[in-house]
Every structure is written in structure tokens, then in C-alpha cells.
Short mmCIF file of C-alpha atoms in Angstrom, two decimals:
data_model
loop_
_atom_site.label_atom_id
_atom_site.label_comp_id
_atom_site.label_asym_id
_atom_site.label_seq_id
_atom_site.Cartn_x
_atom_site.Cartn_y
_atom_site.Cartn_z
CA UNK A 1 -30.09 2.81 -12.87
CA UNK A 2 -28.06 5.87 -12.99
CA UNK A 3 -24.02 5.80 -12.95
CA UNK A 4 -22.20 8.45 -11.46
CA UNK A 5 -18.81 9.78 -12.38
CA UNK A 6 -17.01 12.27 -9.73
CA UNK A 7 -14.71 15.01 -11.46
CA UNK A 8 -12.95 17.12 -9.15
CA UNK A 9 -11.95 20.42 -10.79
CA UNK A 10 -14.56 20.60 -13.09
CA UNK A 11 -14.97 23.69 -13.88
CA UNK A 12 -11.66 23.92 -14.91
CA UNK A 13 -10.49 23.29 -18.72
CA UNK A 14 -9.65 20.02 -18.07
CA UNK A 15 -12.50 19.30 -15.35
CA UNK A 16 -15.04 20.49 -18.20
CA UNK A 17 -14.12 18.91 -21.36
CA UNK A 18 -13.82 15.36 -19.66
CA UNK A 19 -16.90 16.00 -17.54
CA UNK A 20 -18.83 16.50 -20.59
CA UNK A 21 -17.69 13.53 -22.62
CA UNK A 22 -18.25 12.07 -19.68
CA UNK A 23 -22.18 13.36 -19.83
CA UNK A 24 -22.58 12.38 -23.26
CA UNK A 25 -21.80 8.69 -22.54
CA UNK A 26 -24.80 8.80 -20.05
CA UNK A 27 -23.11 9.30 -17.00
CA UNK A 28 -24.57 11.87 -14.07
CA UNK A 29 -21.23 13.70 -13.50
CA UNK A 30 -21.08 15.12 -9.73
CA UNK A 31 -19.10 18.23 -11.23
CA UNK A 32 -16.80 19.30 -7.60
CA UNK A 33 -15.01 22.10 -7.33
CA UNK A 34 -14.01 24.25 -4.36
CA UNK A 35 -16.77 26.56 -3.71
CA UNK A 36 -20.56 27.37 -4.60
CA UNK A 37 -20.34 29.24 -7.60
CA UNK A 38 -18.05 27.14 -9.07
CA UNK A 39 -19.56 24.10 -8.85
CA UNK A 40 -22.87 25.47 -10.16
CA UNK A 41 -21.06 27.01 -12.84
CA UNK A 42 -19.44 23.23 -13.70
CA UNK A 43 -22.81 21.54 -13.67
CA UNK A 44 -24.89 24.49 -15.45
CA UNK A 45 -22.36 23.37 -18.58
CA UNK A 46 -22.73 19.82 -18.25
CA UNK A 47 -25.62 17.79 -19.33
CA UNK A 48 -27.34 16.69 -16.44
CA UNK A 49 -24.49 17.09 -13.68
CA UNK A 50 -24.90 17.68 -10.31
CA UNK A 51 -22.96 20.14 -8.27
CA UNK A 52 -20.68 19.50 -5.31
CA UNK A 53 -19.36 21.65 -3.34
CA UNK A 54 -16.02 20.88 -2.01
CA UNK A 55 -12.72 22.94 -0.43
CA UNK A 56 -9.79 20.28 -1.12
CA UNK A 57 -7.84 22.13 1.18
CA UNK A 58 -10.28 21.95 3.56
CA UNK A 59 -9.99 18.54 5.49
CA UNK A 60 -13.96 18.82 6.61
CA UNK A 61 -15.05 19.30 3.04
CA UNK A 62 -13.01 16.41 1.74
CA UNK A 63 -14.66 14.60 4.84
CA UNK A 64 -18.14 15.49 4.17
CA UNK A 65 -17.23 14.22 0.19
CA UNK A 66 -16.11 10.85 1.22
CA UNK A 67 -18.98 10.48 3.40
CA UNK A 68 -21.63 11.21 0.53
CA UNK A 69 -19.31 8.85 -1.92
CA UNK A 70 -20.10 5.86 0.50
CA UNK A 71 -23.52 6.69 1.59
CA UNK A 72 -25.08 8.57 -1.78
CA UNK A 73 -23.23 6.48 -4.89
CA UNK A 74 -21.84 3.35 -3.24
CA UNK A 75 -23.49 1.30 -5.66
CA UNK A 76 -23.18 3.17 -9.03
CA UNK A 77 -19.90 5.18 -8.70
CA UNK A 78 -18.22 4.33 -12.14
CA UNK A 79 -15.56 6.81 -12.56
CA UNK A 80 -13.52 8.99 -10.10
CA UNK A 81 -11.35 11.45 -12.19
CA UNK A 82 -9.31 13.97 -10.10
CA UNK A 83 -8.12 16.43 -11.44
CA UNK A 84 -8.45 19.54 -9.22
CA UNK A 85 -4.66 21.42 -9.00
CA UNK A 86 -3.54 24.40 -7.93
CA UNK A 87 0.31 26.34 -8.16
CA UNK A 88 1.61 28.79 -5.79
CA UNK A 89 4.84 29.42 -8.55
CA UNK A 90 8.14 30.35 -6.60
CA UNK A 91 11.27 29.28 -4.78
CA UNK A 92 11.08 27.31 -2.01
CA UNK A 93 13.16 29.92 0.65
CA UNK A 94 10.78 32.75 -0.83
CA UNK A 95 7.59 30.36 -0.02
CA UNK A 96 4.82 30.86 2.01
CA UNK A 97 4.25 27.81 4.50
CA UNK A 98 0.98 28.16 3.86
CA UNK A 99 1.22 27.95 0.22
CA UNK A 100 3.23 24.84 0.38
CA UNK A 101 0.68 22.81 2.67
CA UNK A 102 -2.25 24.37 0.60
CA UNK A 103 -0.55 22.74 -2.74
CA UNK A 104 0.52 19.26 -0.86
CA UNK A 105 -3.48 18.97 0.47
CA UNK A 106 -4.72 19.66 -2.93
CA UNK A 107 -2.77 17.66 -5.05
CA UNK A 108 -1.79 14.95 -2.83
CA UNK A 109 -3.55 14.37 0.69
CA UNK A 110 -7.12 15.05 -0.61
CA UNK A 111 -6.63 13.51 -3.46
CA UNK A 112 -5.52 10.28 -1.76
CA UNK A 113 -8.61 10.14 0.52
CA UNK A 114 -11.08 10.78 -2.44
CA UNK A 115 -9.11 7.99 -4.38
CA UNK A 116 -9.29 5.57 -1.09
CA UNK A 117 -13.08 6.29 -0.91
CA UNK A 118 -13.93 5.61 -4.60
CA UNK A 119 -11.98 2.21 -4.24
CA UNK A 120 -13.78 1.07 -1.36
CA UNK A 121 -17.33 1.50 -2.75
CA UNK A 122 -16.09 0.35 -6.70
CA UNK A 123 -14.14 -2.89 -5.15
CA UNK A 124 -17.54 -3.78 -3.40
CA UNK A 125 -19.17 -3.64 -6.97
CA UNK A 126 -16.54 -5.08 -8.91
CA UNK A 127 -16.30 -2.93 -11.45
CA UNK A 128 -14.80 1.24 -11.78
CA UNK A 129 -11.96 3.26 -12.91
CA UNK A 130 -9.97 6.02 -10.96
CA UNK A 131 -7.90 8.05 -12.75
CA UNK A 132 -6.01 11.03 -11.95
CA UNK A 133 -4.78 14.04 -13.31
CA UNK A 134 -0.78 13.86 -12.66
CA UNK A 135 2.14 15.70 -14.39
CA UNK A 136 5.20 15.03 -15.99
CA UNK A 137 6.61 17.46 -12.92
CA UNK A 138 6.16 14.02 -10.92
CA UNK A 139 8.77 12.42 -13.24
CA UNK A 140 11.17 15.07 -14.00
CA UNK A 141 11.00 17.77 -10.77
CA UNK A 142 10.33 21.61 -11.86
CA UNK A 143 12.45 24.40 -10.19
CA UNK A 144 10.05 27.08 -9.21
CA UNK A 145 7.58 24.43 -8.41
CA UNK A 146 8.97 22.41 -5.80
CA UNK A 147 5.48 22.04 -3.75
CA UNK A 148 3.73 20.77 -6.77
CA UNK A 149 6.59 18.34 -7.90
CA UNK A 150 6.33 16.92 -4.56
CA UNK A 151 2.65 16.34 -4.81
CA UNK A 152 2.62 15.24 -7.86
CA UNK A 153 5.61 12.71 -7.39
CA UNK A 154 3.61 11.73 -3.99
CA UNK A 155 0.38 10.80 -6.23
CA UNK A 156 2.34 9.31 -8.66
CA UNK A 157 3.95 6.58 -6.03
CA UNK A 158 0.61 6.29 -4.03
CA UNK A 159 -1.53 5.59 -7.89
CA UNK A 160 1.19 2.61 -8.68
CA UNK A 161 0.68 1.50 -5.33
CA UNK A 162 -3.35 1.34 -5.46
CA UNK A 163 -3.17 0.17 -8.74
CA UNK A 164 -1.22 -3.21 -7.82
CA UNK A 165 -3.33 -3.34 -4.57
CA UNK A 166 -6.33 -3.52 -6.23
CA UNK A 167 -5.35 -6.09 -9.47
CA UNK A 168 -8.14 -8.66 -9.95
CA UNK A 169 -10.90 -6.68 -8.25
CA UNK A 170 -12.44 -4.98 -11.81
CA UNK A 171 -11.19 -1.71 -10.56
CA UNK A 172 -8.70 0.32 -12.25
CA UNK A 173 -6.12 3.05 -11.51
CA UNK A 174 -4.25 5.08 -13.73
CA UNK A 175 -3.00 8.56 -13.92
CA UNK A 176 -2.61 11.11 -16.77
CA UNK A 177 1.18 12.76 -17.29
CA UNK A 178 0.68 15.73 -19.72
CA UNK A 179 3.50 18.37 -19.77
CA UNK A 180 2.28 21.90 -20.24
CA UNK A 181 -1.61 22.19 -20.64
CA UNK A 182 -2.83 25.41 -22.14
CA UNK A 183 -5.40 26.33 -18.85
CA UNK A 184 -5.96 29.42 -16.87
CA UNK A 185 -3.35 27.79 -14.50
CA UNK A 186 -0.21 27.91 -16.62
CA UNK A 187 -1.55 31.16 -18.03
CA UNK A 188 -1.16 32.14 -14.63
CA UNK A 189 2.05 30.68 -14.29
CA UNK A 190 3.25 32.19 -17.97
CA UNK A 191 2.50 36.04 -16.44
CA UNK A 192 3.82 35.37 -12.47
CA UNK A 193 6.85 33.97 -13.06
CA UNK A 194 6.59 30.01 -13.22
CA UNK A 195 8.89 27.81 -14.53
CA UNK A 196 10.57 28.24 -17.82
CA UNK A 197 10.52 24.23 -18.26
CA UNK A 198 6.97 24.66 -18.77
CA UNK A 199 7.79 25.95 -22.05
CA UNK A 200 10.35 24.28 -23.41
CA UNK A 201 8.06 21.46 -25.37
CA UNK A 202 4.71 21.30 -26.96
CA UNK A 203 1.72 22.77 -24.75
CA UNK A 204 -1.16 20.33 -24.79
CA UNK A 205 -4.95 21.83 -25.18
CA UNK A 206 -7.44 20.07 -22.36
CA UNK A 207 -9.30 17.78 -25.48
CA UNK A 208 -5.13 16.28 -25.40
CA UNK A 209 -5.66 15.20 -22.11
CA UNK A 210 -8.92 14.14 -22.10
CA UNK A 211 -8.00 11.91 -25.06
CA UNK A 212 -5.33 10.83 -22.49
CA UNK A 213 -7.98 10.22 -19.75
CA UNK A 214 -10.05 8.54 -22.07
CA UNK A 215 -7.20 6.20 -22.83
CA UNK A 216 -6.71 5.20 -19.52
CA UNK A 217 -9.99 4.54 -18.30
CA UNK A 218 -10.22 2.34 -21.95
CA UNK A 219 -6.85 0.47 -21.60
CA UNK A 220 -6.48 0.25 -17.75
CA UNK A 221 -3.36 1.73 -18.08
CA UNK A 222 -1.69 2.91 -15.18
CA UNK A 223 0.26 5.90 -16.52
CA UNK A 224 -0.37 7.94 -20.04
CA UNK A 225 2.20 10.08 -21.04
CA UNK A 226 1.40 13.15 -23.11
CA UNK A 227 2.55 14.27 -25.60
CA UNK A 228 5.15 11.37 -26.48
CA UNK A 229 7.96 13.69 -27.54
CA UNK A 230 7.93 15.39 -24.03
CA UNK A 231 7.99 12.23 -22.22
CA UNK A 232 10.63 10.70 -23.79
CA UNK A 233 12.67 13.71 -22.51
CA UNK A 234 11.54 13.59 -18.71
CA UNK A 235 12.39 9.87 -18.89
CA UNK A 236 15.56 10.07 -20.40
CA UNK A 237 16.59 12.63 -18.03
CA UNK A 238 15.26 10.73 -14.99
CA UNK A 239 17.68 7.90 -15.97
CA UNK A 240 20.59 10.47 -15.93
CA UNK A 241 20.21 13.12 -13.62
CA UNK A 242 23.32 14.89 -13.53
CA UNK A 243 22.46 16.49 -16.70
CA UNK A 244 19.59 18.00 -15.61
CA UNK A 245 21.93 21.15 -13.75
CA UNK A 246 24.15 21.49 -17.12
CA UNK A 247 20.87 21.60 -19.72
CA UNK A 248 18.64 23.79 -17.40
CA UNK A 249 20.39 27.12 -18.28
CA UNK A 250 19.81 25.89 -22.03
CA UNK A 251 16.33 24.73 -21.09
CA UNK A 252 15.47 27.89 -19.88
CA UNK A 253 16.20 29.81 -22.76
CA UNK A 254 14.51 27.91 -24.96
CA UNK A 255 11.86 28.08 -22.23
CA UNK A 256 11.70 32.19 -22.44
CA UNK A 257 11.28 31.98 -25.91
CA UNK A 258 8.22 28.96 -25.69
CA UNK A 259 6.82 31.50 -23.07
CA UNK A 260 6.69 34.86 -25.58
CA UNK A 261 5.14 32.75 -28.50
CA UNK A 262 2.63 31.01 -25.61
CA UNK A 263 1.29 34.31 -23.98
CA UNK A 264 1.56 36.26 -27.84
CA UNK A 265 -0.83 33.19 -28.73
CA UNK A 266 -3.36 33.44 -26.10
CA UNK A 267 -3.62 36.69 -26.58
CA UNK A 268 -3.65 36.95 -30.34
#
């Protein structure tokens, strides 16, 4: 019998390099991302994956998904990793509408429903893991990012939630907190003007975080922090907030300077 695993965002560097460990553990990955090409791309570099197409900010698409989840793979749907993100980088008075609803279905709304779905077919088999892609922007929020801290912070709540919802059942939840990941996203951020903050500590590759995903799907842990010296930071400065507004002028220095070295790197 075959076992599925869903990975949302897979042809992303993330997306990929878990969908393929994934692949060589003998699991058909359904390799989703938002549009045809994509997800053909995904599962043409992936052993034996099949693509999905799916818009997550399209409330139809995510629909149609959770439809095929409980009527294609109700009874072999092992893992659900999602991952898929997106960052429209920018003040919140300069921001699109659009752009801030776009970011909050992506990263939050869609991602709940998917998450409700594959917990509804794995509780009836007693066994699965759902894990998430989440950010240490959920701990610690990011100026010039407000959307995605929201989202993120929003998954974050609804993953402990699930997780103690669903103790004793064989299923588990956990989410994945990495900093900065070196992918085409913060690339995109490092050129158009995203936040500093993203710079400040170490920049994770996507094998980091698959390690991290990996972990969590081992351990059943609900959160995995990544790397260890970053989190201690965010955590620190969650339990005393009013020094976030006197380090961020310092942060952001440093930050400038993490940025240079980061886009003299990728480029080098």
C-alpha cells in the first residue's frame, strides 16, 4: 500500500529538499504548489511525486485540495508538511489591502483548512504527522513584515491548539521556527527592502530546516527552533518587550551589514 505525504510549496527550497527526503523514505509525495508549471516542475524533481495544483490564495483551490485529501488519500495520508509562504515586504500604511489578505490566506487561513483536513482523515487511521513551516517572526514580530508576523503568530496559536486537541489519537502536530532561510524569498526580501532583522543572526540553508522538520515529525515535538542561538534571542526578547524599540536601531545596523555580506554571498 502506498503512503502519501502532502508538501505544499514544493517547489520551493524548502518544499524540495524535504519532499525528496521525503521520496527516498518511500513515500508518494503530492508535490502542491500554486499553479501548473510549478507543480510539474516539483514532481519532475522528486522521485515518484505527483503534482497538485493548488492557488492557496484561492479559497476554491484550497477547497478542491481538501476534497481530494478526504476522498483520494483518506486512508494512507502520513505526512502533511506546509510550508508554502509568501512576503509582500513593507509598512503597513504603505500596504496594499490586497497584499495583506493575500499573505494572511497563504500563511494562515489555507493553511488552517489543509491542516484541519489532514487531521480528520489521519485521526480516523490513528496514526500521521502535520507539521508546518512557521517562523521565528511568530515569536518575535518583524517591522516591515507586519502581514506575515500576523500569520505566522496566527499558525503558531492555532498548531498549539491542534496539537493538544488531538493528544492520544497517534497524530502529531508540530511546527518548524527557523529565522532567516537562504531561499528565493528572502533573496527577494534582501534586494526590495525587507526587514533588516532578517539579517541580524545566522541565515539557515533549506537542508537546516529540513533537519528541523525531520526532527519534529521524529520527536513529536510541537515547536523546533532553528538555529538555537537565534531563538534564544526572540525568546528572551518576548519576555521583555520594551527593549525591543531601544535595540532595533542597533539591530538594524548590524542588520545592513548581515544584508551586504548575504547578497555579496549569493552572488559570489
Amino acid at each position: 500500500m502506498k503512503k502519501y505525504a502532502l508538501v505544499t510549496g514544493a517547489a520551493g527550497g524548502i518544499g524540495q529538499v524535504v519532499a525528496r527526503r521525503l521520496a527516498g523514505r518511500d513515500y508518494t509525495v503530492l508535490a502542491a504548489d500554486r499553479d501548473d508549471d510549478l507543480a510539474a516542475r516539483a514532481a519532475h524533481a522528486i522521485t515518484g511525486a505527483v503534482p497538485i495544483t493548488c492557488d492557496l490564495d484561492n479559497a476554491a483551490a484550497v477547497r478542491s485540495l481538501r476534497e481530494r485529501v478526504s476522498a483520494e488519500w483518506s486512508s494512507n495520508l502520513e505526512i502533511a508538511f506546509l510550508n508554502a509562504g509568501t512576503i509582500v515586504p513593507g509598512n503597513v500604511v504603505n500596504a496594499d489591502p490586497d497584499d495583506i489578505d493575500s499573505q494572511l490566506r497563504i500563511m494562515l487561513s489555507s493553511t488552517v483548512h489543509l491542516a484541519q483536513a489532514a487531521a480528520q482523515v489521519m485521526t480516523r487511521q490513528g496514526r500521521g504527522h502535520i507539521v508546518a513551516t512557521v517562523s521565528q517572526g511568530a515569536v518575535l514580530p518583524i517591522p516591515g513584515s507586519a502581514a506575515y508576523s500576523a500569520a505566522k503568530a496566527g499558525l503558531r496559536a492555532f498548531l498549539a491548539a491542534l496539537h493538544l486537541e488531538l493528544r492520544g489519537s497517534g497524530v502529531t502536530v508540530g511546527g518548524v521556527y527557523p529565522s532567516a532561510v537562504d531561499t528565493a524569498m528572502l533573496r527577494h526580501e534582501a534586494n526590495h527592502d525587507g526587514s533588516l532583522l532578517n539579517f541580524v543572526g545566522t541565515v539557515s540553508t533549506a537542508e537546516h530546516v529540513a533537519d528541523g522538520v525531520d526532527k519534529a515529525i521524529r520527536t513529536g515535538r510541537l515547536e523546533v527552533f532553528l538555529p538555537r542561538t537565534d531563538a534564544l534571542s526572540v525568546k528572551l526578547l518576548q519576555l521583555f518587550p520594551r527593549l525591543v524599540p531601544v535595540l532595533l536601531p542597533l539591530a538594524e545596523r548590524i542588520g545592513e551589514r548581515g544584508r551586504l555580506r548575504y547578497l555579496a554571498s549569493s552572488t559570489s
